[in-house]
PDB file of C-alpha atoms in Angstrom:
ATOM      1  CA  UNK A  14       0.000   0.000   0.000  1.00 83.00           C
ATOM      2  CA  UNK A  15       3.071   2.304   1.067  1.00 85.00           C
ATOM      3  CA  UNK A  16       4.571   1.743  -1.806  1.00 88.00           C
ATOM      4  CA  UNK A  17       1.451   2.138  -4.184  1.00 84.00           C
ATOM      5  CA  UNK A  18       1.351   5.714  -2.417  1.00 87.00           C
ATOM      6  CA  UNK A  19       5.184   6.429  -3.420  1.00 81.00           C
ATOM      7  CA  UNK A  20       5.107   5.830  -6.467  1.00 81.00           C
ATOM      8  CA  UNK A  21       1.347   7.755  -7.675  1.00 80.00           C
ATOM      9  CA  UNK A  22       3.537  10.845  -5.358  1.00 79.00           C
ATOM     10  CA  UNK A  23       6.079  10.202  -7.703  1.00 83.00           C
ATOM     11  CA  UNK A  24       4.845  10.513 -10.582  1.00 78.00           C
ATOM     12  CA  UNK A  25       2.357  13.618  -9.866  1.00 80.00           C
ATOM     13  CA  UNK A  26       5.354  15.374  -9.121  1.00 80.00           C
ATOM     14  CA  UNK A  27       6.742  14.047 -12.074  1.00 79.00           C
ATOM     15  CA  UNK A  28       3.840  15.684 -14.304  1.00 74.00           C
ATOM     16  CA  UNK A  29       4.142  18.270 -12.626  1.00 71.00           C
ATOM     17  CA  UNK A  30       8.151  18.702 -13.137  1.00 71.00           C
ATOM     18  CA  UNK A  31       7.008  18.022 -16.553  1.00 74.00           C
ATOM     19  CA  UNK A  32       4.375  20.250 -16.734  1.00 72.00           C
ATOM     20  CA  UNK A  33       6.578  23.080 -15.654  1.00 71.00           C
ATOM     21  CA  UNK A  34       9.503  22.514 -18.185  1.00 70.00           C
ATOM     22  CA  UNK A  35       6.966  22.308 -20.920  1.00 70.00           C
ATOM     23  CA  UNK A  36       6.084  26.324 -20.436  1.00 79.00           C
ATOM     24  CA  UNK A  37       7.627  28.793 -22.431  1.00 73.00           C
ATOM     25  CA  UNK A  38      10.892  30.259 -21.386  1.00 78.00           C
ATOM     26  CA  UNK A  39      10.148  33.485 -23.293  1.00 83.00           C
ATOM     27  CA  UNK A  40       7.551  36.249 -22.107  1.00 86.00           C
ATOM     28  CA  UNK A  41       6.760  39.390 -23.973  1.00 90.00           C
ATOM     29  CA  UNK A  42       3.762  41.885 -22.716  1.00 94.00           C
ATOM     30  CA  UNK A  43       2.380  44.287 -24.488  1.00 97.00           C
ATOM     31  CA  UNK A  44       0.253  47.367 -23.712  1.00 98.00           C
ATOM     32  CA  UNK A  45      -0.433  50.380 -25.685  1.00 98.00           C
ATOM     33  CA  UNK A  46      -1.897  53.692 -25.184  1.00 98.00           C
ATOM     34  CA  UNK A  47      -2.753  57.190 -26.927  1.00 98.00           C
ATOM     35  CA  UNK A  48      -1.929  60.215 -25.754  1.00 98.00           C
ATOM     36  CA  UNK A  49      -3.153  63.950 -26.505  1.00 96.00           C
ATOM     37  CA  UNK A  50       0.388  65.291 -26.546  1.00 96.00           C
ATOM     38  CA  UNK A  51       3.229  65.763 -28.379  1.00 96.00           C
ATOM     39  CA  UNK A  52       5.570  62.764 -28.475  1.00 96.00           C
ATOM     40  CA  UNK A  53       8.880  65.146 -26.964  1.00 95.00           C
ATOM     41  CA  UNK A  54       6.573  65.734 -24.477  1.00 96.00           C
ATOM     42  CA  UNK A  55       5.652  61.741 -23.798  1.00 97.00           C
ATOM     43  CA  UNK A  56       8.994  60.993 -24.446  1.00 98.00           C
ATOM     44  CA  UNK A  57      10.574  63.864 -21.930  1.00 96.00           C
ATOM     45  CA  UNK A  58       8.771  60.978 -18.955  1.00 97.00           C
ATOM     46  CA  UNK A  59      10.440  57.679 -20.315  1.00 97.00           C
ATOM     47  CA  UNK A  60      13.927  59.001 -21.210  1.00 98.00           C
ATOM     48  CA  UNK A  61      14.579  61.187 -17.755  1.00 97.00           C
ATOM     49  CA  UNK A  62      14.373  58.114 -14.483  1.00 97.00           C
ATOM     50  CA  UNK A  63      13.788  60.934 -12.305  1.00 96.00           C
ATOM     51  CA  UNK A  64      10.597  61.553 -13.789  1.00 97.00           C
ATOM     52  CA  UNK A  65       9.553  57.912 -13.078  1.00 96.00           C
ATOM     53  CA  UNK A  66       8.055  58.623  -9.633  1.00 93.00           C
ATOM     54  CA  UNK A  67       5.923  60.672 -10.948  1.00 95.00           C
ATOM     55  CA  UNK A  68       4.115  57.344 -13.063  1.00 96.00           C
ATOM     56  CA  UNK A  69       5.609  54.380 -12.117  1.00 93.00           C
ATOM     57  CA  UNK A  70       3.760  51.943 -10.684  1.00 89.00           C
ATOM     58  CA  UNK A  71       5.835  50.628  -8.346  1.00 88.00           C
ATOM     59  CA  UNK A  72       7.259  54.121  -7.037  1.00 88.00           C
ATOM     60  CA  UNK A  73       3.934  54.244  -5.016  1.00 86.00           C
ATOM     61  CA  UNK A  74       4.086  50.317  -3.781  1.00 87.00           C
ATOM     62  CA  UNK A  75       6.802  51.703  -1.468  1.00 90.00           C
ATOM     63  CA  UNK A  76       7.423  55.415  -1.314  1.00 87.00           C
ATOM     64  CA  UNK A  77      10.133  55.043   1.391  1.00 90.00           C
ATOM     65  CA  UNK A  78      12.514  52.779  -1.169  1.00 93.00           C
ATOM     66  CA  UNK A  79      16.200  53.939  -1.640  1.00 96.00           C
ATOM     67  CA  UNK A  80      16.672  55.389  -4.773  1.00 95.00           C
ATOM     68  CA  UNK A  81      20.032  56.444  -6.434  1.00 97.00           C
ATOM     69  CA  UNK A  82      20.970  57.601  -9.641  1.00 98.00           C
ATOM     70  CA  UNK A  83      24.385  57.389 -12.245  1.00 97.00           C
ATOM     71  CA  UNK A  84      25.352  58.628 -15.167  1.00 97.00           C
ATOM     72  CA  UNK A  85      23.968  61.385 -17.610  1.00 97.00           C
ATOM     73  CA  UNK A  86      20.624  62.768 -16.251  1.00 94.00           C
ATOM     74  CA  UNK A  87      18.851  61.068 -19.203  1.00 96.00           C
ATOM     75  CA  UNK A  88      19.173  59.447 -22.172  1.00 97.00           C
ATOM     76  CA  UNK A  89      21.673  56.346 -23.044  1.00 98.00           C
ATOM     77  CA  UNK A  90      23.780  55.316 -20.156  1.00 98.00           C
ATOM     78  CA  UNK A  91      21.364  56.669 -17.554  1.00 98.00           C
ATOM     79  CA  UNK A  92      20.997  54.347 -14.523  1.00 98.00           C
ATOM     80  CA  UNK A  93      18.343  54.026 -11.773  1.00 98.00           C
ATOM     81  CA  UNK A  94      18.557  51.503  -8.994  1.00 97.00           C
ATOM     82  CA  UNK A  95      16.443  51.247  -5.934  1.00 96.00           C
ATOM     83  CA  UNK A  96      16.336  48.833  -2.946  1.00 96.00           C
ATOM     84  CA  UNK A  97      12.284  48.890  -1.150  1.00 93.00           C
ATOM     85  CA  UNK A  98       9.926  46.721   0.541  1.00 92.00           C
ATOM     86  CA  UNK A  99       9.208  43.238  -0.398  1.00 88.00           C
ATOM     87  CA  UNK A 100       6.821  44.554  -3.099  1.00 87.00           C
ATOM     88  CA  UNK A 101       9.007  46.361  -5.034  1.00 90.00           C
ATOM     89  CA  UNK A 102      12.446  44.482  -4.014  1.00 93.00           C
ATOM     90  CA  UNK A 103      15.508  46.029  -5.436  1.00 96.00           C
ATOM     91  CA  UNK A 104      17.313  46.317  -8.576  1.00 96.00           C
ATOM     92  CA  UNK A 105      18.852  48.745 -11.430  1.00 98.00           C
ATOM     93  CA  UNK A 106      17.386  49.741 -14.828  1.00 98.00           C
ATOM     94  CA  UNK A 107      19.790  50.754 -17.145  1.00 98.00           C
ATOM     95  CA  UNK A 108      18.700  53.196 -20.157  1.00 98.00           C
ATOM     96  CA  UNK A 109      20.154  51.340 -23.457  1.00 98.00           C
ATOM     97  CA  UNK A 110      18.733  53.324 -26.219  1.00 98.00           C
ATOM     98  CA  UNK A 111      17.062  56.398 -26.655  1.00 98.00           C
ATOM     99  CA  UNK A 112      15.761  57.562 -29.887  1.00 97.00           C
ATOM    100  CA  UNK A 113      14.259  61.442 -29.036  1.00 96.00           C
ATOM    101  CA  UNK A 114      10.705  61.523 -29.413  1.00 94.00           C
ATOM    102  CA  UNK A 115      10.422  57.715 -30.722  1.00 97.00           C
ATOM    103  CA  UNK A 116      12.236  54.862 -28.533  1.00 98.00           C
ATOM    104  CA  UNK A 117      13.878  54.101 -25.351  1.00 98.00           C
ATOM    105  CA  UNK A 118      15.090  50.875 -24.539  1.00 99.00           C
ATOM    106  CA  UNK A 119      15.686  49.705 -20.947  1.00 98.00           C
ATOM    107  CA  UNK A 120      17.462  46.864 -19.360  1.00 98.00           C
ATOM    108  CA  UNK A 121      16.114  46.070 -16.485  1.00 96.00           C
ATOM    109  CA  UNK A 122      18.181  43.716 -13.749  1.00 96.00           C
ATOM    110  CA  UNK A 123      16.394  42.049 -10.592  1.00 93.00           C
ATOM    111  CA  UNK A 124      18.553  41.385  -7.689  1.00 93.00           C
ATOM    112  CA  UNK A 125      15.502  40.721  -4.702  1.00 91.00           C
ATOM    113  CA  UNK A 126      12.915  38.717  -4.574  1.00 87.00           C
ATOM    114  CA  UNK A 127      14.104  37.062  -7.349  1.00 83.00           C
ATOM    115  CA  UNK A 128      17.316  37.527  -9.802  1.00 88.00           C
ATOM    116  CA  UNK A 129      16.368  38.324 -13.182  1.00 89.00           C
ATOM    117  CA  UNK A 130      16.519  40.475 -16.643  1.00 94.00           C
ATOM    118  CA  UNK A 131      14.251  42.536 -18.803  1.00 94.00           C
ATOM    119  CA  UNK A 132      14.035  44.209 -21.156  1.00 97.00           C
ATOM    120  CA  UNK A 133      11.270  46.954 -21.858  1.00 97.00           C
ATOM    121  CA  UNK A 134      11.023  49.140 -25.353  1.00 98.00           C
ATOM    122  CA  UNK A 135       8.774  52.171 -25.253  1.00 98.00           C
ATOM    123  CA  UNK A 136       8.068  53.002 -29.092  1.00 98.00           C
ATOM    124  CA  UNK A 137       6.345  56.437 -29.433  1.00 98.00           C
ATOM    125  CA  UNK A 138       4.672  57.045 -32.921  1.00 97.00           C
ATOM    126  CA  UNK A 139       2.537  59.869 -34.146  1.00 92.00           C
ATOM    127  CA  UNK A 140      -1.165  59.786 -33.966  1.00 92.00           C
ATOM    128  CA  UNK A 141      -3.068  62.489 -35.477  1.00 91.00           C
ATOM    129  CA  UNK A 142      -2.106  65.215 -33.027  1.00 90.00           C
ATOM    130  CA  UNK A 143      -0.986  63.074 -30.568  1.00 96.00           C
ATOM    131  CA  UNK A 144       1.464  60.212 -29.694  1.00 97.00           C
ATOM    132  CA  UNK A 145       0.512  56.367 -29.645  1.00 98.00           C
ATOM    133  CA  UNK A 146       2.774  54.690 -26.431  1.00 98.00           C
ATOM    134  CA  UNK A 147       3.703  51.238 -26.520  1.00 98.00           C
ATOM    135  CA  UNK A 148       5.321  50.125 -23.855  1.00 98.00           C
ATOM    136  CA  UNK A 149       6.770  45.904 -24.285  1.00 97.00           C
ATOM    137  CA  UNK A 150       8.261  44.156 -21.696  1.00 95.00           C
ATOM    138  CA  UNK A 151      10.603  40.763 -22.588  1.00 92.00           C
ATOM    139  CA  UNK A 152      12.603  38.710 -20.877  1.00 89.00           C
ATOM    140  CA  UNK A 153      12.880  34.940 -20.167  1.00 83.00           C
ATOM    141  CA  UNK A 154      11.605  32.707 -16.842  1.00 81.00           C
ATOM    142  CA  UNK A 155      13.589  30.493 -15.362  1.00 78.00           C
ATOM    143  CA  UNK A 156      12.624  27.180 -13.846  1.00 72.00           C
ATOM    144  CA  UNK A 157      10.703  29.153 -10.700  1.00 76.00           C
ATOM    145  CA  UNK A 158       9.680  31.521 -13.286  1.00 75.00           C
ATOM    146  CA  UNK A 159       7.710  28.907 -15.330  1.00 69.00           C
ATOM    147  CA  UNK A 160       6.048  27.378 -12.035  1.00 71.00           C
ATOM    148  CA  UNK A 161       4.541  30.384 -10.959  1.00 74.00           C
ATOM    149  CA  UNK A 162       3.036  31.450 -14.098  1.00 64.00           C
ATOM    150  CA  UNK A 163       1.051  28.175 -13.782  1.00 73.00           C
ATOM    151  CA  UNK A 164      -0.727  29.743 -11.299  1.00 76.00           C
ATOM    152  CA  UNK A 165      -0.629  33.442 -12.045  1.00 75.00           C
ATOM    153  CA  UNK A 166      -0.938  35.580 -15.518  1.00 75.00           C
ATOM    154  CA  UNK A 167       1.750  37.368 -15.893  1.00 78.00           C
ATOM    155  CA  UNK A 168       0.482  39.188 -18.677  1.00 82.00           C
ATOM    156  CA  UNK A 169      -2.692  40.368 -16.596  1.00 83.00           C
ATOM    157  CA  UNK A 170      -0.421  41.467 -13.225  1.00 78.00           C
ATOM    158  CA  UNK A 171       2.481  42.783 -14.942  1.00 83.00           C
ATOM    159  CA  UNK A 172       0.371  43.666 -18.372  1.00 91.00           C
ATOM    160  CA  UNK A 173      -2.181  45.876 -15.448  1.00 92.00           C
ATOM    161  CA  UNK A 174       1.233  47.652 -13.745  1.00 94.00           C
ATOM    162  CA  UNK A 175       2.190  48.592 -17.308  1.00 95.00           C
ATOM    163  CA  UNK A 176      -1.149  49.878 -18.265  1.00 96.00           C
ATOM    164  CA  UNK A 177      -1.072  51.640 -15.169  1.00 96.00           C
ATOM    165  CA  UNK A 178       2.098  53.684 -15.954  1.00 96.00           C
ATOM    166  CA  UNK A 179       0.954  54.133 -19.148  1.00 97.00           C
ATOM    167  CA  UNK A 180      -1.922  55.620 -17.739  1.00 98.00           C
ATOM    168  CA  UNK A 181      -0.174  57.968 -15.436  1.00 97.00           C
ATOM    169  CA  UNK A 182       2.660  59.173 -18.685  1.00 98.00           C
ATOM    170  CA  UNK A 183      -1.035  60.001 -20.657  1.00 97.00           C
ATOM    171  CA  UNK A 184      -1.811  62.181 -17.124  1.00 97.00           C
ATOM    172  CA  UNK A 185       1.376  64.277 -16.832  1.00 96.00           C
ATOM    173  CA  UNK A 186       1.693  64.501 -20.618  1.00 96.00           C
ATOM    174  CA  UNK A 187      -1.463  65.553 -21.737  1.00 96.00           C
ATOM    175  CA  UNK A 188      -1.994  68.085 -18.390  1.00 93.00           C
ATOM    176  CA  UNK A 189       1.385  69.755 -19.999  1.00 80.00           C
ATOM    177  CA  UNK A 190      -0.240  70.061 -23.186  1.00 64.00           C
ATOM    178  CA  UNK A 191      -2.976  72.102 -21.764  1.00 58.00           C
ATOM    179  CA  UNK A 192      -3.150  76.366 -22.270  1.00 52.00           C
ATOM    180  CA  UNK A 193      -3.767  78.326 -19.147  1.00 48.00           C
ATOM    181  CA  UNK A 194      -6.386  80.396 -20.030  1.00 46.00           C
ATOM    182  CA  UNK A 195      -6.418  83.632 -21.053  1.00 46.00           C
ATOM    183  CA  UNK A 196      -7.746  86.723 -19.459  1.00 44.00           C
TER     184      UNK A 196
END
């Protein structure tokens, strides 16, 4: 009877080892947005990190994280790196590319919970009088990775932070846009 026990445990962890290995490695989210603005003005958020608090998502998970900054103030070799709460964890985004008013590419690197890369574009593009955001996140799951997005989306957690953000760039852009009024 033990042994009838063993080896059904056996092999549902088995499937399940299985089951997990058989997931994609690869993950790419997508969300995309349209904004009543010019794209400098969108792109003046993505392309400065000290702007970032002002949308991110995670910036208000933990408001009393350590921040830090290196390098130029913006644009391509401009570093952010933070250490927070259990939410937000720590880790340093690196600005790889930026294209004014059209793309910035961003490395990001995990150290807590969990050691990882990504890799998020933003690609601004012209949209009647304003700017269409897209904002794509890629990067690859490991083992751990794979498990837990048996159980969790991962494109509808991280896919809602993202909207989110996107959200809050359409906010500050577009209320820039706007003409005091005139007496």
């Amino acid at each position: 009877m033990m042994q009838k026990i063993l080896v059904g445990l056996i092999a549902t962890i088995g499937s399940f080892v299985a089951l997990i290995l058989l997931q994609p490695s690869d993950y790419q989210i997508t969300r995309t947005t349209t904004i009543a603005a010019p794209a400098q003005d969108v792109f003046a958020q993505i392309d400065d990190f000290h702007r970032w608090q002002a949308w991110s998502p995670w910036a208000e998970r933990d408001p009393k994280a350590k921040t830090s900054f290196e390098g130029p103030a913006s644009g391509k070799g401009a570093v952010f790196a933070w250490s927070g709460n259990n939410e937000v964890g720590e880790g340093r985004m690196t600005l790889m590319e930026s294209q004014p008013g059209a793309l910035v590419k961003i490395r990001t690197d995990f150290v807590k919970p969990f050691v990882g890369t990504s890799y998020s574009d933003f690609t601004l593009k012209p949209e009647g009088d304003g700017t269409a955001l897209t904002w794509s996140m890629s990067g690859q799951n490991d083992f751990i990775g794979k498990a837990i997005c048996l159980f969790v989306s991962m494109d509808k957690v991280l896919g809602g932070e993202m909207a989110k953000g996107l959200a809050g760039i359409k906010r500050i852009a577009e209320a820039g846009t706007k003409k005091p009024a005139q007496n």
